[in-house]
CSV table of C-alpha atoms and ligand atoms in Angstrom, one decimal:
chain,number,residue,atom,x,y,z
O,133,MET,CA,-33.9,-6.9,10.3
O,134,LYS,CA,-33.0,-3.7,9.7
O,135,SER,CA,-29.3,-5.4,7.1
O,136,GLU,CA,-26.0,-4.0,7.8
O,137,ILE,CA,-24.2,-1.8,5.0
O,138,TRP,CA,-21.0,-2.5,3.8
O,139,ALA,CA,-19.3,-0.5,1.3
O,140,ILE,CA,-15.6,-1.1,0.4
O,141,GLY,CA,-13.6,1.4,-1.5
O,142,GLY,CA,-9.6,3.0,-1.6
O,143,GLY,CA,-9.9,5.2,-4.8
O,144,LYS,CA,-6.5,3.0,-6.3
O,145,GLY,CA,-8.4,0.7,-9.7
O,146,GLY,CA,-6.8,-3.4,-8.9
O,147,THR,CA,-6.1,-3.3,-5.4
O,148,GLY,CA,-8.1,-6.3,-5.2
O,149,LYS,CA,-11.8,-5.0,-4.0
O,150,SER,CA,-13.6,-7.2,-5.7
O,151,PHE,CA,-11.4,-9.8,-4.4
O,152,VAL,CA,-12.1,-9.3,-0.8
O,153,THR,CA,-15.9,-7.9,-1.4
O,154,SER,CA,-16.4,-11.1,-3.1
O,155,SER,CA,-15.0,-13.1,-1.1
O,156,MET,CA,-16.2,-11.6,2.9
O,157,GLY,CA,-19.6,-11.9,0.9
O,158,MET,CA,-19.0,-15.5,0.4
O,159,ASN,CA,-17.9,-16.1,4.1
O,160,LEU,CA,-20.6,-14.2,5.5
O,161,ALA,CA,-23.3,-16.5,3.2
O,162,ARG,CA,-21.0,-19.4,4.4
O,163,GLN,CA,-21.3,-18.4,8.1
O,164,GLY,CA,-25.6,-19.4,7.7
O,165,LYS,CA,-26.5,-15.4,6.8
O,166,ARG,CA,-28.2,-14.4,4.4
O,167,VAL,CA,-25.8,-12.0,1.8
O,168,THR,CA,-26.1,-9.3,-1.0
O,169,LEU,CA,-23.7,-8.3,-2.8
O,170,ILE,CA,-23.7,-5.0,-5.1
O,171,ASP,CA,-21.3,-4.4,-7.9
O,172,ALA,CA,-21.0,-0.5,-8.1
O,173,ASP,CA,-18.0,-0.7,-10.5
O,174,LEU,CA,-18.0,2.5,-12.5
O,175,GLY,CA,-17.7,0.7,-16.0
O,176,GLY,CA,-15.7,-1.9,-15.1
O,177,ALA,CA,-18.0,-4.3,-13.6
O,178,ASN,CA,-16.3,-7.0,-12.7
O,179,LEU,CA,-17.8,-9.1,-9.5
O,180,HIS,CA,-19.8,-11.6,-11.3
O,181,SER,CA,-16.7,-13.5,-12.3
O,182,PHE,CA,-15.5,-14.2,-9.0
O,183,LEU,CA,-18.9,-15.9,-8.2
O,184,LYS,CA,-18.9,-17.9,-10.3
O,185,ILE,CA,-21.9,-16.0,-12.9
O,186,LYS,CA,-22.2,-15.1,-15.9
O,187,LYS,CA,-23.4,-10.9,-15.8
O,188,PRO,CA,-26.5,-11.1,-15.3
O,189,LYS,CA,-28.6,-10.2,-17.9
O,190,HIS,CA,-30.7,-7.2,-15.4
O,191,SER,CA,-28.5,-4.6,-14.1
O,192,LEU,CA,-28.7,-1.2,-11.8
O,193,THR,CA,-28.8,0.7,-15.1
O,194,ASP,CA,-32.7,-1.1,-15.3
O,195,PHE,CA,-33.4,0.6,-11.9
O,196,PHE,CA,-32.0,3.8,-13.0
O,197,GLU,CA,-33.0,3.4,-16.6
O,198,LYS,CA,-36.4,1.5,-16.7
O,199,LYS,CA,-37.5,2.4,-12.7
O,200,THR,CA,-37.1,-1.5,-12.3
O,201,PRO,CA,-37.7,-2.0,-8.2
O,202,LEU,CA,-33.7,-3.4,-7.4
O,203,SER,CA,-35.4,-6.2,-5.5
O,204,GLU,CA,-36.0,-7.4,-9.4
O,205,ILE,CA,-33.1,-7.1,-10.6
O,206,ILE,CA,-31.5,-9.2,-7.4
O,207,ILE,CA,-30.3,-12.1,-8.8
O,208,ASP,CA,-29.2,-15.7,-6.1
O,209,THR,CA,-26.2,-17.2,-7.1
O,210,GLN,CA,-25.0,-20.9,-6.9
O,211,VAL,CA,-23.6,-20.0,-2.7
O,212,PRO,CA,-26.5,-20.6,-1.1
O,213,ASN,CA,-27.8,-17.3,1.0
O,214,LEU,CA,-25.5,-15.7,-1.5
O,215,ARG,CA,-27.9,-13.0,-3.7
O,216,PHE,CA,-26.4,-10.5,-6.2
O,217,VAL,CA,-27.2,-6.8,-8.4
O,218,THR,CA,-24.5,-6.4,-10.8
O,219,GLY,CA,-23.9,-1.9,-12.3
O,220,ASP,CA,-22.0,-0.9,-15.3
O,221,VAL,CA,-20.9,1.9,-17.5
O,222,ARG,CA,-24.7,3.7,-17.5
O,223,SER,CA,-25.0,3.1,-13.5
O,224,LEU,CA,-23.0,4.4,-10.1
O,225,GLY,CA,-19.9,5.3,-11.8
O,226,THR,CA,-21.0,8.3,-14.1
O,227,THR,CA,-21.9,11.9,-12.8
O,228,GLY,CA,-25.1,12.2,-15.4
O,229,ILE,CA,-28.4,9.6,-12.5
O,230,LYS,CA,-29.3,12.5,-10.4
O,231,TYR,CA,-29.9,12.7,-6.4
O,232,THR,CA,-32.7,11.9,-6.2
O,233,GLN,CA,-32.1,8.9,-8.9
O,234,LYS,CA,-29.0,8.1,-6.2
O,235,LEU,CA,-30.8,8.4,-2.9
O,236,LYS,CA,-34.1,6.2,-4.3
O,237,LEU,CA,-31.5,3.7,-5.2
O,238,TYR,CA,-30.3,4.2,-1.3
O,239,ARG,CA,-33.9,3.3,-0.1
O,240,HIS,CA,-34.1,0.6,-2.0
O,241,ILE,CA,-30.7,0.0,-0.5
O,242,LYS,CA,-31.2,-0.1,2.7
O,243,ASN,CA,-34.2,-2.0,2.6
O,244,ILE,CA,-32.8,-5.2,0.8
O,245,SER,CA,-33.9,-8.2,2.8
O,246,ALA,CA,-30.8,-9.5,4.2
O,247,ASP,CA,-28.5,-9.7,7.5
O,248,TYR,CA,-25.1,-7.9,5.3
O,249,VAL,CA,-25.3,-5.6,1.7
O,250,LEU,CA,-22.0,-5.4,0.5
O,251,ILE,CA,-21.5,-2.5,-1.8
O,252,ASP,CA,-17.9,-2.8,-4.0
O,253,LEU,CA,-17.8,0.5,-5.3
O,254,GLY,CA,-14.6,-0.1,-7.6
O,255,ALA,CA,-11.5,2.7,-8.1
O,256,GLY,CA,-11.7,6.5,-8.3
O,257,SER,CA,-13.2,8.7,-6.3
O,258,GLY,CA,-16.1,10.5,-8.1
O,259,HIS,CA,-18.9,12.0,-6.3
O,260,ASN,CA,-21.3,9.0,-6.7
O,261,THR,CA,-18.4,7.1,-5.7
O,262,ILE,CA,-18.0,9.4,-2.8
O,263,ASP,CA,-21.4,9.0,-1.3
O,264,THR,CA,-22.5,5.3,-1.6
O,265,PHE,CA,-18.8,4.6,0.1
O,266,LEU,CA,-20.7,7.9,3.1
O,267,MET,CA,-24.7,5.8,3.4
O,268,ALA,CA,-22.6,2.6,4.5
O,269,ASP,CA,-22.2,1.8,8.3
O,270,LYS,CA,-18.8,0.4,7.7
O,271,MET,CA,-16.8,2.2,5.2
O,272,ILE,CA,-14.1,-1.0,4.3
O,273,VAL,CA,-10.5,0.3,2.7
O,274,VAL,CA,-8.5,-2.3,0.8
O,275,ILE,CA,-5.2,-1.1,-0.1
O,276,LEU,CA,-1.9,-2.3,-1.1
O,277,PRO,CA,1.5,-2.1,-0.1
O,278,GLU,CA,2.2,0.6,-1.8
O,279,ILE,CA,3.0,4.3,-2.6
O,280,THR,CA,0.7,5.0,-5.5
O,281,SER,CA,-2.5,2.8,-3.6
O,282,ILE,CA,-1.4,4.4,-0.3
O,283,GLU,CA,-1.2,8.2,-1.6
O,284,ASN,CA,-4.8,7.4,-3.3
O,285,LEU,CA,-6.8,6.5,-0.5
O,286,TYR,CA,-5.2,9.9,1.3
O,287,LEU,CA,-6.8,11.6,-1.8
O,288,PHE,CA,-9.9,8.9,-1.2
O,289,ILE,CA,-10.8,10.1,2.1
O,290,LYS,CA,-9.7,13.6,2.0
O,291,LYS,CA,-12.4,14.0,0.1
O,292,VAL,CA,-14.8,11.5,2.2
O,293,LEU,CA,-13.9,13.6,4.6
O,294,PHE,CA,-14.4,16.8,3.1
O,295,ARG,CA,-18.2,15.6,1.3
O,296,LYS,CA,-19.2,14.6,4.9
O,297,LEU,CA,-18.0,18.2,6.7
O,298,ASN,CA,-19.1,20.2,3.1
O,299,ARG,CA,-22.9,18.1,3.8
O,300,LEU,CA,-22.8,19.4,7.4
O,301,LEU,CA,-22.0,22.7,7.1
O,302,ASN,CA,-24.1,23.4,4.0
O,303,ASP,CA,-26.8,22.3,5.4
O,304,HIS,CA,-26.1,24.2,8.2
O,305,GLY,CA,-25.9,28.4,6.2
O,306,LEU,CA,-22.5,28.1,6.2
O,307,LYS,CA,-21.5,27.2,2.5
O,308,ASN,CA,-18.0,25.7,1.5
O,309,ALA,CA,-16.2,26.9,4.9
O,310,ALA,CA,-14.3,23.4,4.8
O,311,LYS,CA,-13.3,24.3,1.3
O,312,LYS,CA,-12.5,28.4,2.0
O,313,ALA,CA,-10.5,27.2,5.5
O,314,TRP,CA,-8.5,24.6,3.5
O,315,ASP,CA,-8.1,27.1,0.9
O,316,GLU,CA,-7.2,29.9,3.5
O,317,ARG,CA,-4.9,26.7,5.3
O,318,LYS,CA,-1.4,28.7,5.4
O,319,THR,CA,-3.6,32.1,6.9
O,320,HIS,CA,-5.1,30.2,9.8
O,321,HIS,CA,-1.5,27.8,10.3
O,322,ILE,CA,-3.7,24.7,9.5
O,323,LYS,CA,-1.5,21.8,8.2
O,324,SER,CA,-3.3,18.8,8.0
O,325,ILE,CA,-7.1,17.1,8.3
O,326,ASN,CA,-7.2,17.5,11.3
O,327,GLU,CA,-6.0,20.6,12.8
O,328,LEU,CA,-8.7,22.0,10.3
O,329,ILE,CA,-11.3,19.7,11.3
O,330,LYS,CA,-10.1,22.0,15.1
O,331,HIS,CA,-10.5,24.9,13.1
O,332,ILE,CA,-14.2,24.2,11.7
O,333,GLN,CA,-15.4,23.1,15.6
O,334,SER,CA,-13.7,26.0,16.8
O,335,ILE,CA,-15.9,29.2,14.6
O,336,SER,CA,-19.0,28.5,17.3
O,337,PRO,CA,-20.3,25.9,19.7
O,338,GLU,CA,-22.7,25.2,17.8
O,339,ILE,CA,-20.7,24.1,14.9
O,340,LYS,CA,-18.6,21.9,17.0
O,341,LYS,CA,-21.2,20.0,17.9
O,342,LEU,CA,-22.6,19.3,14.4
O,343,VAL,CA,-19.3,18.1,13.6
O,344,ASP,CA,-18.6,15.8,16.6
O,345,GLU,CA,-21.8,14.3,16.5
O,346,ALA,CA,-21.0,13.6,12.4
O,347,LEU,CA,-17.3,12.1,13.0
O,348,PHE,CA,-18.8,10.3,16.7
O,349,ASN,CA,-18.2,6.7,15.1
O,350,PHE,CA,-16.5,7.7,11.8
O,351,LYS,CA,-14.1,4.9,11.2
O,352,ILE,CA,-12.9,3.6,8.3
O,353,TYR,CA,-10.7,-0.1,8.4
O,354,ILE,CA,-8.4,-0.7,6.1
O,355,VAL,CA,-7.3,-4.2,4.7
O,356,LEU,CA,-3.9,-4.9,3.5
O,357,ASN,CA,-4.4,-6.8,0.5
O,358,GLN,CA,-1.4,-8.8,-1.8
O,359,VAL,CA,0.8,-8.8,0.8
O,360,LYS,CA,4.6,-10.2,0.6
O,361,ASN,CA,7.0,-9.9,3.0
O,362,GLN,CA,7.9,-8.1,6.2
O,363,GLU,CA,8.4,-4.9,4.8
O,364,HIS,CA,5.1,-4.8,2.9
O,365,MET,CA,3.1,-5.9,6.1
O,366,ASP,CA,5.0,-2.8,7.9
O,367,THR,CA,3.5,-0.9,5.7
O,368,GLY,CA,0.7,-1.9,7.0
O,369,ALA,CA,0.8,-0.3,11.0
O,370,SER,CA,2.4,3.1,9.0
O,371,VAL,CA,-0.8,4.0,7.1
O,372,LYS,CA,-2.4,3.6,10.3
O,373,SER,CA,-0.4,6.0,12.4
O,374,VAL,CA,-0.5,8.9,9.7
O,375,LEU,CA,-3.9,9.0,8.4
O,376,THR,CA,-4.2,9.0,12.4
O,377,LYS,CA,-2.2,11.9,13.0
O,378,TYR,CA,-3.1,14.0,9.6
O,379,PHE,CA,-6.9,13.1,10.0
O,380,GLY,CA,-8.1,12.7,13.3
O,381,ILE,CA,-9.8,9.7,12.3
O,382,ASP,CA,-10.3,6.9,14.3
O,383,THR,CA,-9.1,4.4,10.9
O,384,ARG,CA,-8.6,0.2,11.7
O,385,LEU,CA,-6.2,-2.2,10.9
O,386,ILE,CA,-8.9,-4.9,10.4
O,387,GLY,CA,-6.5,-7.6,8.6
O,388,PHE,CA,-4.6,-8.3,5.8
O,389,VAL,CA,-4.4,-10.5,2.5
O,390,HIS,CA,-0.4,-12.5,1.8
O,391,TYR,CA,-0.3,-12.6,-2.1
O,392,THR,CA,-1.0,-15.4,-3.3
O,393,GLU,CA,-1.1,-17.0,-6.8
O,394,PHE,CA,-4.7,-18.1,-7.5
O,395,PHE,CA,-5.9,-18.7,-10.5
O,396,TRP,CA,-9.5,-19.3,-12.7
O,397,LYS,CA,-10.2,-22.4,-13.7
O,398,ILE,CA,-13.5,-23.8,-16.2
O,399,VAL,CA,-15.6,-25.2,-13.3
O,400,LYS,CA,-16.6,-29.6,-14.9
O,401,ASN,CA,-20.2,-29.1,-12.9
O,402,SER,CA,-20.6,-26.1,-12.9
O,403,PRO,CA,-23.8,-25.7,-14.7
O,404,ALA,CA,-23.2,-22.5,-16.7
O,405,ASN,CA,-19.1,-23.5,-17.4
O,406,THR,CA,-18.3,-20.5,-16.0
O,407,PRO,CA,-14.3,-19.6,-14.5
O,408,GLN,CA,-14.2,-19.6,-11.2
O,409,ILE,CA,-10.7,-18.4,-8.8
O,410,ILE,CA,-8.5,-21.0,-6.6
O,411,SER,CA,-7.9,-19.6,-3.6
O,412,PRO,CA,-6.2,-20.7,-0.7
O,413,SER,CA,-7.1,-22.1,1.9
O,414,SER,CA,-4.9,-20.0,4.1
O,415,THR,CA,-6.3,-17.1,1.7
O,416,THR,CA,-9.9,-18.2,3.4
O,417,SER,CA,-8.3,-18.2,6.6
O,418,GLU,CA,-7.2,-14.5,6.3
O,419,ILE,CA,-10.8,-13.4,5.1
O,420,ASN,CA,-12.3,-15.5,7.8
O,421,SER,CA,-10.5,-13.0,10.4
O,422,ILE,CA,-10.8,-9.4,8.1
O,423,VAL,CA,-15.0,-10.9,8.1
O,424,ASN,CA,-15.2,-11.6,11.9
O,425,ASN,CA,-12.5,-8.4,12.8
O,426,VAL,CA,-15.6,-6.1,11.0
O,427,ILE,CA,-18.1,-7.7,12.5
O,428,ALA,CA,-16.6,-7.8,16.2
O,429,ASP,CA,-15.0,-3.9,15.4
O,430,LYS,CA,-11.4,-5.3,16.3
O,431,GLN,CA,-8.7,-4.5,14.8
O,432,ILE,CA,-5.4,-6.3,14.4
O,433,ILE,CA,-1.3,-5.2,15.3
O,434,LEU,CA,0.1,-6.9,12.0
O,435,PRO,CA,2.3,-10.1,12.9
O,436,ASP,CA,5.8,-10.0,12.2
O,437,LEU,CA,6.9,-12.4,10.1
O,438,ILE,CA,10.5,-13.1,10.3
O,439,ASN,CA,10.5,-12.9,14.9
O,440,GLY,CA,7.2,-14.9,14.8
Z,617,ATP,N1,-3.4,-11.2,-2.6
Z,617,ATP,C1,-4.3,-11.3,-3.5
Z,617,ATP,N2,-2.7,-11.7,-4.4
Z,617,ATP,C2,-3.4,-12.3,-6.1
Z,617,ATP,N3,-3.9,-11.8,-6.4
Z,617,ATP,C3,-4.8,-11.3,-6.3
Z,617,ATP,C4,-5.3,-10.3,-4.8
Z,617,ATP,N4,-5.4,-9.7,-4.5
Z,617,ATP,C5,-6.7,-9.5,-6.0
Z,617,ATP,N5,-5.5,-10.0,-6.8
Z,617,ATP,C6,-5.4,-10.3,-8.5
Z,617,ATP,O1,-5.1,-9.0,-9.0
Z,617,ATP,C7,-6.0,-8.3,-9.3
Z,617,ATP,C8,-6.8,-7.1,-9.3
Z,617,ATP,O2,-8.1,-7.4,-8.8
Z,617,ATP,P1,-9.5,-7.2,-7.8
Z,617,ATP,O3,-11.1,-7.4,-9.0
Z,617,ATP,O4,-10.6,-7.0,-7.2
Z,617,ATP,O5,-9.1,-5.3,-8.0
Z,617,ATP,P2,-10.0,-3.8,-8.6
Z,617,ATP,O6,-9.6,-3.3,-6.7
Z,617,ATP,O7,-11.5,-4.7,-7.9
Z,617,ATP,O8,-9.4,-3.1,-8.9
Z,617,ATP,P3,-10.5,-2.6,-9.5
Z,617,ATP,O9,-10.4,-1.0,-9.4
Z,617,ATP,O10,-10.6,-2.3,-11.4
Z,617,ATP,O11,-12.3,-2.8,-9.6
Z,617,ATP,C9,-7.2,-9.4,-9.8
Z,617,ATP,O12,-6.4,-9.9,-11.3
Z,617,ATP,C10,-7.2,-10.7,-9.1
Z,617,ATP,O13,-7.1,-11.6,-9.1
Z,618,MG,MG1,-13.2,-4.0,-9.1
């Protein structure tokens, strides 16, 4: 059976993408699902540290440079059912990868024998990152309740949508139509990406049909991380409503994770004596709901911490 691919991104650095990816992966593996995690971070590959393992010898660079099949780069972790592929400086983050190589990687990813493949995208919104985000079945963003994270998210989603629309329009002989309309947005009275999409749809019934098809089922799942108080919790709902209004796309709040003082500890009985992240059981249960909400496509209403 085909695996389901989840990509975890969001633009800004340090929001908790790797932490959320590794925790979701472990959660799925503990539910008995076969999971492969892919660290596609731009030079900051550190997913392995969240998994109690040393950085593997072989990485995606071997796939690109030595033509090593992806199946030979995937390693087992200490968690049963959980396997792992690491990236590094020269892998997905660089612009030097040829388009055909990228397509080959996506083909290999789609052929991984697993129930779920989770891709940790790292920070940034370069073409490779955006394309990898777009190839996923479920597009997940991890944000912090702070202004820079939210601004980065808008830019990230804007790039994702532009990339998707541009590719679609290019394929139908309308090269740069989205960019052109956006550059001339004042003339067309376009104030949001939502209005831009409506403008493009008005070009012709054929284009409308194409755009409708491309955006059908286009959903962004949002995880709000490092929540400390009610004000933080409330930003989740406002981000969602602004995103819906500005982009006109289906954005789903699938969960939150409280800020928690987790700590790293050397695990004595681990063969490699590697560090392990220790988090409280409340975090485990927050991750569990996030995973179940992605699977069930269910969104949440963020809780009122004060009034219960
Ligand atoms: N809920 C949380 N509570 C407290 N600390 C957290 C939480 N989530 C993540 N962190 C911490 O924040 C830091 C950044 O987390 P992480 O590496 O997962 O972010 P990232 O988005 O993957 O960063 P990058 O963009 O650099 O890849 C780490 O030190 C992590 O332990
Ligand atoms: Mg990371």
